[in-house]
Structure formats: C-alpha cells, structure tokens
Amino acid sequence: MSDGIMWLIVVAGGPALLIILIAYVLVTRRNRGPVERRESDRATDQLYREDDRR
C-alpha cells in the first residue's frame, strides 16, 4: 500500500466511521413509553430531593 492511500484511509475513515456510528445510534434509538418516562422522572425527582437534604 502506498503511503498516500494509507493516509487517505486514516484521515477519511475516521470521520466516516464516526458518521456511520452516529447514524446507527439515531436510527436504532427507541422512544420511551409514558410509564417508563414517569418512572424515570420520579426517580430523578427523588434523587434531587435526596441531594438537597445533604
């Protein structure tokens, strides 16, 4: 392999891989349902209440 081709793979491959990974995460992300959202909000509120007591 030529040094120029290796340089191109390294320089262009990094950002391309990053774009592919970000696209994969965005496509496969699922939405939480209302029950799951409520439980998460309740746990967050409880955590902050405990933190205020300290």
N, CA, C and O of each residue as an XYZ file, in Angstrom:
216
protein
N       0.836     -1.186      0.000
C       0.000      0.000      0.000
C       0.877      1.245      0.000
O       1.884      1.326      0.704
N       0.480      2.168     -0.776
C       1.198      3.427     -0.855
C       0.907      4.259      0.387
O      -0.142      4.118      1.016
N       1.855      5.127      0.727
C       1.644      5.993      1.891
C       0.471      6.938      1.683
O      -0.230      7.273      2.638
N       0.249      7.371      0.444
C      -0.860      8.273      0.152
C      -2.212      7.615      0.371
O      -3.136      8.249      0.880
N      -2.334      6.348     -0.008
C      -3.600      5.633      0.177
C      -3.845      5.363      1.656
O      -4.971      5.487      2.140
N      -2.790      4.995      2.369
C      -2.924      4.748      3.811
C      -3.342      6.026      4.533
O      -4.187      5.990      5.427
N      -2.753      7.150      4.145
C      -3.103      8.435      4.742
C      -4.575      8.746      4.477
O      -5.281      9.201      5.377
N      -5.042      8.506      3.259
C      -6.434      8.764      2.899
C      -7.383      7.895      3.720
O      -8.418      8.379      4.180
N      -7.050      6.636      3.906
C      -7.894      5.730      4.697
C      -7.978      6.210      6.140
O      -9.056      6.218      6.733
N      -6.854      6.605      6.700
C      -6.841      7.044      8.103
C      -7.582      8.362      8.265
O      -8.393      8.504      9.180
N      -7.319      9.325      7.397
C      -7.908     10.660      7.542
C      -9.393     10.658      7.183
O     -10.189     11.290      7.877
N      -9.778      9.969      6.125
C     -11.183      9.960      5.714
C     -11.974      8.876      6.438
O     -13.184      9.009      6.619
N     -11.310      7.824      6.847
C     -12.004      6.719      7.502
C     -12.509      7.065      8.888
O     -13.582      6.611      9.285
N     -11.754      7.860      9.631
C     -12.171      8.241     10.986
C     -13.501      8.977     10.994
O     -14.442      8.536     11.653
N     -13.599     10.099     10.269
C     -14.877     10.812     10.233
C     -16.013      9.979      9.624
O     -17.158     10.073     10.067
N     -15.698      9.170      8.618
C     -16.740      8.324      8.009
C     -17.270      7.322      9.025
O     -18.479      7.106      9.112
N     -16.384      6.715      9.788
C     -16.798      5.768     10.824
C     -17.641      6.469     11.885
O     -18.642      5.922     12.346
N     -17.240      7.667     12.268
C     -17.991      8.429     13.262
C     -19.395      8.753     12.748
O     -20.362      8.635     13.500
N     -19.524      9.152     11.498
C     -20.833      9.455     10.917
C     -21.707      8.208     10.878
O     -22.900      8.274     11.175
N     -21.122      7.080     10.515
C     -21.876      5.824     10.475
C     -22.367      5.448     11.863
O     -23.514      5.028     12.018
N     -21.519      5.591     12.876
C     -21.925      5.252     14.243
C     -23.023      6.181     14.755
O     -23.967      5.721     15.397
N     -22.914      7.467     14.483
C     -23.949      8.413     14.918
C     -25.275      8.105     14.220
O     -26.329      8.131     14.855
N     -25.228      7.816     12.925
C     -26.446      7.477     12.192
C     -27.085      6.207     12.754
O     -28.307      6.136     12.886
N     -26.276      5.216     13.083
C     -26.792      3.969     13.651
C     -27.501      4.229     14.982
O     -28.587      3.703     15.226
N     -26.888      5.032     15.828
C     -27.496      5.332     17.131
C     -28.815      6.081     16.943
O     -29.792      5.790     17.632
N     -28.852      7.033     16.027
C     -30.082      7.795     15.809
C     -31.196      6.933     15.226
O     -32.363      7.119     15.568
N     -30.850      5.999     14.355
C     -31.867      5.150     13.725
C     -32.403      4.108     14.696
O     -33.594      3.797     14.667
N     -31.552      3.566     15.549
C     -31.971      2.482     16.441
C     -32.500      2.974     17.788
O     -32.928      2.168     18.614
N     -32.475      4.281     18.015
C     -32.956      4.806     19.296
C     -34.460      4.605     19.404
O     -35.198      4.887     18.460
N     -34.909      4.121     20.548
C     -36.342      3.898     20.726
C     -36.921      4.949     21.658
O     -36.224      5.496     22.513
N     -38.195      5.220     21.480
C     -38.882      6.180     22.333
C     -39.417      5.464     23.565
O     -39.934      4.350     23.483
N     -39.281      6.124     24.695
C     -39.822      5.547     25.930
C     -41.318      5.783     25.990
O     -41.824      6.804     25.524
N     -42.013      4.823     26.572
C     -43.451      4.953     26.745
C     -43.765      5.858     27.919
O     -42.862      6.263     28.652
N     -45.049      6.183     28.107
C     -45.429      7.107     29.187
C     -45.120      6.557     30.574
O     -44.732      7.319     31.460
N     -45.283      5.259     30.782
C     -44.996      4.670     32.097
C     -43.507      4.746     32.387
O     -43.101      5.116     33.489
N     -42.703      4.398     31.410
C     -41.255      4.428     31.583
C     -40.766      5.865     31.821
O     -39.868      6.096     32.630
N     -41.361      6.815     31.116
C     -40.997      8.217     31.297
C     -41.352      8.707     32.695
O     -40.575      9.422     33.326
N     -42.557      8.310     33.185
C     -42.987      8.709     34.540
C     -42.050      8.142     35.590
O     -41.655      8.849     36.517
N     -41.688      6.860     35.452
C     -40.784      6.236     36.421
C     -39.420      6.926     36.426
O     -38.826      7.131     37.484
N     -38.940      7.273     35.263
C     -37.655      7.958     35.161
C     -37.730      9.346     35.804
O     -36.820      9.744     36.531
N     -38.808     10.075     35.539
C     -38.979     11.403     36.139
C     -39.091     11.308     37.654
O     -38.532     12.137     38.372
N     -39.812     10.299     38.143
C     -39.964     10.115     39.584
C     -38.615      9.812     40.237
O     -38.300     10.352     41.298
N     -37.828      8.957     39.607
C     -36.508      8.617     40.146
C     -35.590      9.835     40.143
O     -34.811     10.027     41.076
N     -35.679     10.653     39.105
C     -34.856     11.865     39.039
C     -35.250     12.833     40.140
O     -34.386     13.398     40.810
N     -36.553     13.031     40.332
C     -37.021     13.923     41.404
C     -36.557     13.427     42.761
O     -36.117     14.218     43.595
N     -36.651     12.119     42.989
C     -36.227     11.552     44.269
C     -34.728     11.756     44.476
O     -34.293     12.062     45.586
N     -33.951     11.592     43.436
C     -32.510     11.770     43.534
C     -32.165     13.209     43.908
O     -31.293     13.441     44.745
N     -32.844     14.172     43.292
C     -32.567     15.573     43.604
C     -33.051     15.945     45.009
O     -32.419     16.761     45.680
N     -34.155     15.360     45.458
C     -34.621     15.617     46.823
C     -33.613     15.104     47.837
O     -33.336     15.778     48.829
N     -33.055     13.909     47.598
C     -32.053     13.349     48.492
C     -30.803     14.210     48.483
O     -30.158     14.366     49.520
N     -30.449     14.770     47.342
C     -29.259     15.596     47.231
C     -29.445     16.919     47.962
O     -28.476     17.463     48.492
N     -30.680     17.456     48.003
C     -30.948     18.720     48.704
C     -30.845     18.556     50.212
O     -30.540     19.519     50.915
N     -31.094     17.353     50.723
C     -31.059     17.105     52.165
C     -29.644     17.116     52.719
O     -29.445     17.334     53.914
N     -28.683     16.888     51.878
C     -27.275     16.800     52.345
C     -26.671     18.135     52.595
O     -25.508     18.223     52.987
